[in-house]
Amino acid sequence: MTDASPRALIAEDEPLLAAALQAELARAWPELRIAATVGDGESAVREALRLRPDVLLLDIRMPGLSGLDAAAELADAWDEAAAPFPALAFVTAYDEYAVRAFETQAVDYLLKPVQPARLARTCARLRQALRQRSAPALEQALAQLRALAQAPGLGAPPAAFSTAAARLEVIQAASQTGDGTRIHFVPVAEVLYFEAADKYVRVLTAEREYLIRTPLKELAAQLDPAAFWQIHRGTLVRASAIASAVRDETGRLHLLLRGRAERLAVSRLYAHRFKGM
Amino acid sequence: MKIDGYDVLRHGLQVLAFCCVVAVFTTMIWPGGGYLRQLLYSVCIGGLTWLTIEFGRLLVPPEQCHREPDSASHGWPKGWRGLLLTAIGIAVGFFGGSRLAAGLLGETARTPVHDLRLALLVTIAAGVIASFYFHARGRQAALQAQAAAAERDAAQARLMLLQSQLEPHMLFNTLANLRALIGADPASAQQMLDRLGDYLRATLGGSRATLHPLEDEFERLADYLELIAVRMGPRLTYRLDLPDALRAAKVPTLLLQPLVENAIRHGLEPQVAGGSVWVSAQAMADDAGGTRLALQVRNSGAPLAAPLPGADGAPGRSFGLIQVRERLRTLYGAQATFELIADNAGHTCANIIFPLQ
């Protein structure tokens, strides 16, 4: 792998910018081959798992999964035995939150419009990262992603939103009955976990399941972060309902809950919360 | 019921001054008792008329009164109620006031019918003139306040547009695309730059008018959508439908801009497949035989999420909607309607209807 020319995957939703980045990269790093260019986060994860590139250039704001979510998802599904985790660089239009977070975490990033001098510097750093690449590449990437997930405006909701919103006490979930719509009032205190499912969020209590349309991120901003833990991009669990955390032979972590039979998968991004005392 | 003490005092003093003038005329008609006697009659009649009207209007429910914006005081009763109140005021003032004055002067002699008629005429004339004066003053103040509110809203809309176009993400992405286009397709780059120029001019150096022709409104929307179309590529399709007959119709400046921005940011940008935005204008007859203008911004993107209680949906989205609603209310009052709904196809529609001008 080291002698072969390195391969990169570009994820950028604006087609002109993707083409421009590819052209600039051809000048700044001629040996780098572009394995694929994709336009959204989900495709980025899928293609990265299939192609196992050495370098990943991810736009932050993309439809579907954001660049950060895509990186976390990829870290989750990555098989380190098969190939080391790719070197990451994020691409963003001016965004003070992201830039500050990247600076403090020493994460490589590019600002749009991408300037040749800046791109050359990033390429040099990525080359260096590839040379030094060793086993803990995934752990290192996870540590960075964890820190970024805490940054306001990136992973965490913007400060203005989380402070202004009052704590949610009751979930109002609509359901279709034979002769119309019924609104169920579900006390948050009874909810064991929330799970994102396509356009809905599933609300699960010990007895029942409800569907609501409020996005999980908006919901999370109105819940007590000490009471509900994020264990996956799409899952918020009541901490006091967790009975045990089990690691299987492949190293994946699952939670067993009091009051529910199903096992919940824990993302590698949040696995550090489940250690023995 | 609200009484503004300062207003009452101001009205009272104006009435007093008016009574002094009326007394000059009545002294010319009845020079007998001199100016002071006439002044007393005038003040008694005028004062009682004023008191009846000033406080009588508080009995009329506020819904049936002209609202005075930016004023806590009770407005002037609408239509026939105002006329009736004036008539009652004049009657009470004339009969009560002349008795009061006669009592104060110790006059017991009956006034000749001829004089009585003349005095009634003078009272009615004076009462109508004074009422008309107060009514016109109030109307003028209300109109001024309304115009000021409309101007303030238009200024706010420009400020919001400024914020959105100077929203770093939008601006820098547009610049990044421009940079890419300059090398790849200089002609398209020039076109995009022209659009950006027009779009920026609409706010930075643009007209300060509250209203502008619908044609201009659609032209500004086209600038914005064209910039976004370059960025989103095949993910965005859009259509602007403006019938020729409505090109000159007057609409609040940049009213639709926040709705189109919401359609892009909250509707289409989050969708991997993108989608479509339609903006249309249509004239329609209303029940009262007038013509109304129906504007619609529709997008095929992410469905409307029911806002959480306490949180007004996504912060950016609701701010734009509140602003649109507020502008319509100031300019058209109850004449305008605005709704945000999902149609049968699950598309998000913003519908605005107001009188065609």
Coordinates of N, CA, C and O in Angstrom, one line a residue, chain B residues 35-172:
Chain B
Y35 N -69.4 89.3 26.9 CA -68.6 88.2 26.5 C -68.5 87.1 27.6 O -68.6 85.9 27.3
L36 N -68.4 87.5 28.8 CA -68.2 86.6 29.9 C -69.4 85.7 30.0 O -69.3 84.5 30.3
R37 N -70.6 86.2 29.9 CA -71.8 85.4 30.0 C -71.8 84.4 28.8 O -72.1 83.2 29.1
Q38 N -71.5 84.8 27.6 CA -71.5 83.9 26.5 C -70.4 82.8 26.7 O -70.6 81.7 26.3
L39 N -69.3 83.3 27.3 CA -68.2 82.3 27.5 C -68.6 81.2 28.5 O -68.3 80.0 28.3
L40 N -69.3 81.6 29.5 CA -69.8 80.6 30.5 C -70.7 79.6 29.8 O -70.6 78.4 30.0
Y41 N -71.7 80.1 29.0 CA -72.6 79.2 28.3 C -71.7 78.3 27.4 O -71.9 77.1 27.3
S42 N -70.8 78.9 26.7 CA -70.0 78.2 25.7 C -69.2 77.1 26.4 O -69.2 75.9 25.9
V43 N -68.6 77.4 27.5 CA -67.8 76.4 28.2 C -68.6 75.3 28.8 O -68.3 74.1 28.7
C44 N -69.8 75.7 29.3 CA -70.7 74.7 29.9 C -71.1 73.7 28.8 O -71.1 72.5 29.0
I45 N -71.6 74.3 27.7 CA -72.2 73.4 26.6 C -71.0 72.6 26.0 O -71.1 71.4 25.9
G46 N -70.0 73.3 25.6 CA -68.8 72.6 25.0 C -68.2 71.6 25.9 O -67.9 70.5 25.5
G47 N -68.0 72.0 27.1 CA -67.3 71.1 28.1 C -68.1 69.8 28.3 O -67.6 68.7 28.3
L48 N -69.5 70.0 28.5 CA -70.3 68.8 28.7 C -70.4 67.9 27.5 O -70.3 66.7 27.6
T49 N -70.4 68.6 26.3 CA -70.4 67.8 25.0 C -69.1 67.0 25.0 O -69.1 65.8 24.7
W50 N -68.0 67.7 25.2 CA -66.7 67.0 25.2 C -66.6 65.8 26.2 O -66.2 64.7 25.8
L51 N -67.1 66.1 27.4 CA -67.0 65.1 28.5 C -67.8 63.9 28.1 O -67.4 62.7 28.2
T52 N -69.0 64.1 27.5 CA -69.9 63.0 27.1 C -69.2 62.2 26.0 O -69.2 60.9 26.1
I53 N -68.6 62.9 25.0 CA -68.0 62.1 23.9 C -66.7 61.4 24.4 O -66.4 60.3 24.1
E54 N -65.9 62.2 25.1 CA -64.6 61.7 25.6 C -64.7 60.4 26.4 O -64.0 59.4 26.2
F55 N -65.7 60.4 27.3 CA -65.8 59.2 28.2 C -66.9 58.3 27.7 O -66.8 57.1 28.0
G56 N -67.8 58.8 26.9 CA -68.8 57.9 26.3 C -68.2 56.9 25.4 O -68.7 55.8 25.3
R57 N -67.1 57.3 24.7 CA -66.5 56.3 23.7 C -65.9 55.1 24.4 O -65.7 54.1 23.8
L58 N -65.7 55.3 25.7 CA -65.1 54.1 26.5 C -66.1 53.0 26.6 O -65.8 51.9 26.9
L59 N -67.5 53.4 26.4 CA -68.5 52.4 26.6 C -68.6 51.5 25.3 O -69.2 50.4 25.3
V60 N -68.0 52.0 24.2 CA -68.0 51.2 23.0 C -66.9 50.2 23.0 O -65.8 50.6 23.4
P61 N -67.2 48.9 22.7 CA -66.1 47.9 22.8 C -64.9 48.3 21.9 O -65.2 48.8 20.8
P62 N -63.7 48.0 22.4 CA -62.5 48.4 21.6 C -62.5 47.8 20.2 O -61.9 48.4 19.3
E63 N -63.1 46.6 20.0 CA -63.1 46.0 18.6 C -63.8 46.9 17.6 O -63.5 46.9 16.4
Q64 N -64.8 47.7 18.1 CA -65.5 48.6 17.2 C -64.9 50.0 17.1 O -65.6 50.9 16.7
C65 N -63.7 50.1 17.6 CA -63.0 51.4 17.5 C -61.8 51.4 16.6 O -61.3 50.3 16.4
H66 N -61.5 52.6 16.1 CA -60.2 52.7 15.3 C -59.1 52.5 16.2 O -59.0 53.2 17.2
R67 N -58.2 51.5 15.9 CA -57.1 51.3 16.8 C -56.0 52.3 16.5 O -55.8 52.6 15.4
E68 N -55.5 52.9 17.6 CA -54.4 53.8 17.3 C -53.1 53.1 17.6 O -52.8 52.7 18.8
P69 N -52.3 52.8 16.6 CA -51.1 52.0 16.9 C -50.2 52.8 17.8 O -50.2 54.0 17.7
D70 N -49.3 52.1 18.5 CA -48.4 52.7 19.4 C -49.0 53.6 20.4 O -48.4 54.5 21.0
S71 N -50.3 53.5 20.7 CA -51.0 54.3 21.7 C -51.9 53.4 22.5 O -52.5 52.5 21.9
A72 N -51.8 53.5 23.8 CA -52.6 52.7 24.6 C -54.1 53.1 24.7 O -54.9 52.4 25.2
S73 N -54.3 54.4 24.2 CA -55.6 54.9 24.4 C -56.7 54.3 23.5 O -56.4 53.8 22.5
H74 N -57.9 54.4 24.0 CA -59.1 53.9 23.3 C -59.3 54.7 22.1 O -59.4 55.9 22.1
G75 N -59.6 54.1 20.9 CA -59.7 54.8 19.7 C -61.1 55.4 19.5 O -62.0 55.2 20.4
W76 N -61.3 56.0 18.4 CA -62.6 56.6 18.0 C -63.5 55.5 17.5 O -63.1 54.7 16.7
P77 N -64.8 55.5 17.9 CA -65.7 54.4 17.5 C -65.9 54.5 16.0 O -65.9 55.6 15.4
K78 N -66.0 53.3 15.4 CA -66.1 53.2 13.9 C -67.5 53.5 13.4 O -68.5 53.3 14.1
G79 N -67.6 54.1 12.2 CA -68.9 54.3 11.5 C -70.0 55.0 12.2 O -69.7 56.1 12.8
W80 N -71.2 54.4 12.2 CA -72.4 55.1 12.7 C -72.2 55.3 14.2 O -72.8 56.2 14.8
R81 N -71.4 54.4 14.9 CA -71.3 54.6 16.3 C -70.6 55.9 16.7 O -71.0 56.6 17.6
G82 N -69.7 56.3 15.8 CA -69.0 57.6 16.1 C -70.0 58.8 15.9 O -70.0 59.7 16.6
L83 N -70.8 58.7 14.8 CA -71.8 59.7 14.5 C -72.8 59.8 15.7 O -73.2 60.9 16.1
L84 N -73.3 58.6 16.1 CA -74.3 58.6 17.2 C -73.8 59.2 18.4 O -74.4 60.0 19.1
L85 N -72.5 58.9 18.7 CA -71.9 59.4 19.9 C -71.8 60.9 19.9 O -72.0 61.6 20.8
T86 N -71.4 61.4 18.7 CA -71.3 62.9 18.5 C -72.7 63.5 18.7 O -72.8 64.5 19.5
A87 N -73.7 62.9 18.2 CA -75.1 63.5 18.3 C -75.5 63.5 19.8 O -76.1 64.5 20.3
I88 N -75.3 62.3 20.5 CA -75.6 62.3 21.9 C -74.9 63.3 22.7 O -75.4 64.0 23.5
G89 N -73.6 63.5 22.4 CA -72.7 64.4 23.1 C -73.3 65.8 22.9 O -73.4 66.6 23.9
I90 N -73.7 66.2 21.7 CA -74.2 67.5 21.4 C -75.5 67.7 22.1 O -75.7 68.8 22.7
A91 N -76.4 66.7 22.1 CA -77.7 66.8 22.8 C -77.5 67.0 24.3 O -78.0 68.0 24.9
V92 N -76.7 66.2 24.9 CA -76.4 66.3 26.4 C -75.8 67.6 26.7 O -76.2 68.3 27.6
G93 N -74.8 68.0 25.8 CA -74.1 69.3 26.0 C -75.0 70.5 25.9 O -75.0 71.4 26.8
F94 N -75.9 70.4 24.9 CA -76.8 71.6 24.7 C -77.8 71.8 25.9 O -77.9 72.8 26.5
F95 N -78.5 70.7 26.1 CA -79.6 70.8 27.1 C -79.0 70.9 28.5 O -79.3 71.7 29.3
G96 N -78.0 70.0 28.8 CA -77.4 70.0 30.2 C -76.6 71.3 30.4 O -76.7 71.9 31.4
G97 N -75.8 71.6 29.4 CA -74.9 72.7 29.5 C -75.6 74.1 29.7 O -75.2 74.9 30.5
S98 N -76.7 74.3 28.9 CA -77.3 75.6 29.0 C -78.1 75.7 30.3 O -78.1 76.8 30.9
R99 N -78.6 74.6 30.8 CA -79.2 74.6 32.2 C -78.2 74.9 33.2 O -78.4 75.7 34.1
L100 N -77.1 74.2 33.1 CA -76.0 74.4 34.1 C -75.6 75.9 34.1 O -75.5 76.5 35.2
A101 N -75.4 76.5 32.9 CA -74.9 77.9 32.8 C -76.0 78.8 33.4 O -75.7 79.7 34.1
A102 N -77.3 78.5 33.0 CA -78.4 79.4 33.5 C -78.4 79.3 35.0 O -78.6 80.3 35.7
G103 N -78.2 78.1 35.6 CA -78.3 77.9 37.0 C -77.1 78.7 37.7 O -77.4 79.3 38.7
L104 N -76.0 78.6 37.1 CA -74.8 79.3 37.7 C -75.0 80.8 37.6 O -74.6 81.5 38.6
L105 N -75.7 81.3 36.6 CA -75.9 82.7 36.5 C -77.1 83.2 37.2 O -77.4 84.4 37.3
G106 N -77.9 82.2 37.7 CA -79.2 82.5 38.4 C -80.2 83.1 37.5 O -81.1 83.8 37.9
E107 N -80.1 82.7 36.2 CA -81.1 83.2 35.2 C -82.3 82.2 35.2 O -82.1 81.0 35.0
T108 N -83.5 82.7 35.4 CA -84.7 81.9 35.4 C -85.6 82.1 34.2 O -86.4 81.3 33.9
A109 N -85.4 83.3 33.5 CA -86.3 83.7 32.4 C -86.2 82.6 31.3 O -85.1 82.1 31.0
R110 N -87.3 82.3 30.7 CA -87.3 81.3 29.6 C -86.7 82.0 28.4 O -87.0 83.1 28.1
T111 N -85.9 81.3 27.7 CA -85.3 81.8 26.5 C -86.3 81.7 25.4 O -87.0 80.7 25.3
P112 N -86.4 82.7 24.5 CA -87.4 82.7 23.4 C -87.0 81.6 22.5 O -85.8 81.2 22.3
V113 N -88.1 81.0 21.9 CA -87.9 79.8 21.0 C -86.9 80.1 19.9 O -86.0 79.3 19.5
H114 N -87.0 81.3 19.3 CA -86.1 81.7 18.2 C -84.6 81.6 18.7 O -83.8 81.1 17.9
D115 N -84.4 82.2 19.8 CA -83.0 82.1 20.3 C -82.5 80.7 20.6 O -81.4 80.4 20.4
L116 N -83.5 79.9 21.1 CA -83.2 78.6 21.5 C -82.7 77.8 20.2 O -81.7 77.1 20.2
R117 N -83.5 78.0 19.1 CA -83.2 77.4 17.9 C -81.8 77.8 17.4 O -81.0 76.9 17.0
L118 N -81.5 79.1 17.4 CA -80.2 79.6 17.0 C -79.1 79.0 17.8 O -78.1 78.6 17.3
A119 N -79.4 79.0 19.1 CA -78.3 78.4 20.0 C -78.0 77.0 19.7 O -76.9 76.5 19.7
L120 N -79.1 76.2 19.4 CA -79.0 74.8 19.1 C -78.1 74.6 17.8 O -77.2 73.8 17.7
L121 N -78.4 75.5 16.8 CA -77.7 75.5 15.6 C -76.2 75.7 15.8 O -75.3 75.1 15.3
V122 N -75.9 76.8 16.7 CA -74.6 77.1 17.0 C -73.9 75.9 17.6 O -72.7 75.5 17.3
T123 N -74.6 75.3 18.6 CA -74.0 74.2 19.3 C -73.7 73.0 18.4 O -72.6 72.4 18.4
I124 N -74.7 72.7 17.5 CA -74.4 71.6 16.5 C -73.3 71.9 15.6 O -72.4 71.1 15.4
A125 N -73.2 73.2 15.1 CA -72.1 73.5 14.2 C -70.8 73.4 14.9 O -69.8 72.7 14.4
A126 N -70.7 74.0 16.1 CA -69.5 73.9 16.9 C -69.1 72.5 17.2 O -67.9 72.1 17.1
G127 N -70.1 71.7 17.6 CA -69.9 70.3 18.0 C -69.3 69.5 16.8 O -68.4 68.7 16.9
V128 N -70.0 69.7 15.6 CA -69.6 68.9 14.5 C -68.1 69.3 14.1 O -67.3 68.5 13.8
I129 N -67.9 70.6 14.1 CA -66.5 71.1 13.7 C -65.5 70.5 14.6 O -64.5 69.9 14.2
A130 N -65.8 70.6 15.9 CA -64.8 70.1 16.9 C -64.6 68.6 16.8 O -63.4 68.1 16.8
S131 N -65.7 67.9 16.6 CA -65.6 66.4 16.5 C -64.8 66.0 15.2 O -63.9 65.2 15.3
F132 N -65.1 66.8 14.2 CA -64.4 66.5 12.9 C -62.9 66.7 13.1 O -62.1 65.9 12.6
Y133 N -62.6 67.8 13.8 CA -61.2 68.1 14.0 C -60.5 67.0 14.8 O -59.4 66.5 14.3
F134 N -61.1 66.6 15.9 CA -60.5 65.5 16.7 C -60.4 64.2 15.9 O -59.3 63.5 15.9
H135 N -61.4 63.9 15.1 CA -61.5 62.7 14.3 C -60.3 62.7 13.3 O -59.6 61.8 13.1
A136 N -60.2 63.9 12.6 CA -59.2 64.0 11.5 C -57.8 63.9 12.1 O -56.9 63.2 11.6
R137 N -57.6 64.5 13.3 CA -56.3 64.5 13.9 C -55.9 63.0 14.3 O -54.8 62.6 14.0
G138 N -56.9 62.3 14.8 CA -56.7 60.9 15.2 C -56.3 60.1 14.0 O -55.4 59.3 14.1
R139 N -57.1 60.3 13.0 CA -56.9 59.5 11.7 C -55.5 59.7 11.2 O -54.8 58.8 10.8
Q140 N -55.1 61.0 11.2 CA -53.8 61.4 10.6 C -52.7 60.7 11.4 O -51.8 60.1 10.9
A141 N -52.8 60.7 12.8 CA -51.8 60.1 13.6 C -51.8 58.6 13.4 O -50.7 58.1 13.3
A142 N -52.9 58.0 13.2 CA -53.0 56.6 13.0 C -52.3 56.2 11.7 O -51.5 55.3 11.6
L143 N -52.6 57.0 10.6 CA -52.0 56.8 9.3 C -50.5 56.9 9.4 O -49.8 56.1 8.8
Q144 N -50.1 58.0 10.1 CA -48.6 58.2 10.2 C -47.9 57.0 10.9 O -46.9 56.5 10.4
A145 N -48.6 56.6 12.0 CA -48.0 55.4 12.7 C -47.9 54.2 11.8 O -47.0 53.5 11.8
Q146 N -49.0 54.0 11.0 CA -49.0 52.8 10.1 C -47.9 52.9 9.1 O -47.2 51.9 8.8
A147 N -47.8 54.1 8.5 CA -46.7 54.2 7.5 C -45.4 54.0 8.1 O -44.5 53.4 7.5
A148 N -45.2 54.5 9.3 CA -43.9 54.3 10.0 C -43.6 52.8 10.2 O -42.5 52.4 10.0
A149 N -44.7 52.1 10.6 CA -44.5 50.7 10.9 C -44.2 49.9 9.6 O -43.3 49.0 9.6
A150 N -44.8 50.3 8.5 CA -44.6 49.6 7.2 C -43.1 49.9 6.8 O -42.5 49.0 6.3
E151 N -42.7 51.1 7.0 CA -41.3 51.5 6.6 C -40.3 50.7 7.5 O -39.3 50.2 7.0
R152 N -40.6 50.6 8.8 CA -39.7 49.9 9.7 C -39.6 48.4 9.3 O -38.6 47.8 9.2
D153 N -40.8 47.8 8.9 CA -40.8 46.4 8.5 C -40.0 46.2 7.2 O -39.3 45.2 7.0
A154 N -40.1 47.1 6.2 CA -39.4 47.0 5.0 C -37.9 47.1 5.3 O -37.1 46.4 4.7
A155 N -37.5 48.0 6.2 CA -36.1 48.1 6.6 C -35.6 46.8 7.2 O -34.5 46.4 6.9
Q156 N -36.5 46.2 8.0 CA -36.1 45.0 8.6 C -35.9 43.9 7.6 O -35.0 43.1 7.7
A157 N -36.8 43.9 6.6 CA -36.7 42.9 5.5 C -35.4 43.0 4.8 O -34.7 42.0 4.5
R158 N -35.0 44.3 4.5 CA -33.7 44.5 3.8 C -32.5 44.0 4.7 O -31.6 43.4 4.2
L159 N -32.6 44.3 6.0 CA -31.6 43.9 6.9 C -31.4 42.4 6.9 O -30.3 41.8 6.9
M160 N -32.6 41.7 6.9 CA -32.6 40.2 7.0 C -32.0 39.7 5.7 O -31.2 38.7 5.7
L161 N -32.3 40.3 4.6 CA -31.8 39.9 3.3 C -30.2 40.1 3.3 O -29.5 39.2 2.9
L162 N -29.8 41.2 3.9 CA -28.4 41.5 4.0 C -27.7 40.4 4.8 O -26.7 39.9 4.4
Q163 N -28.4 40.1 5.9 CA -27.8 39.0 6.8 C -27.7 37.7 6.0 O -26.7 37.0 6.2
S164 N -28.8 37.4 5.2 CA -28.7 36.1 4.6 C -27.7 36.0 3.5 O -27.1 35.0 3.3
Q165 N -27.6 37.1 2.8 CA -26.6 37.1 1.7 C -25.2 37.2 2.2 O -24.2 36.8 1.6
L166 N -25.1 37.9 3.3 CA -23.8 38.0 3.9 C -23.6 36.8 4.9 O -22.6 36.8 5.6
E167 N -24.6 35.9 5.0 CA -24.4 34.7 5.8 C -23.2 34.0 5.2 O -23.1 33.7 4.0
P168 N -22.1 33.9 6.0 CA -20.8 33.4 5.5 C -20.9 32.2 4.6 O -20.3 32.1 3.6
H169 N -21.7 31.2 5.0 CA -21.8 30.0 4.3 C -22.2 30.2 2.9 O -21.6 29.7 1.9
M170 N -23.3 31.0 2.7 CA -23.9 31.3 1.4 C -22.9 32.0 0.5 O -22.6 31.7 -0.6
L171 N -22.3 33.1 1.2 CA -21.4 34.0 0.4 C -20.1 33.3 0.0 O -19.7 33.3 -1.2
F172 N -19.5 32.5 0.9 CA -18.2 31.9 0.6 C -18.4 30.7 -0.4 O -17.5 30.5 -1.2

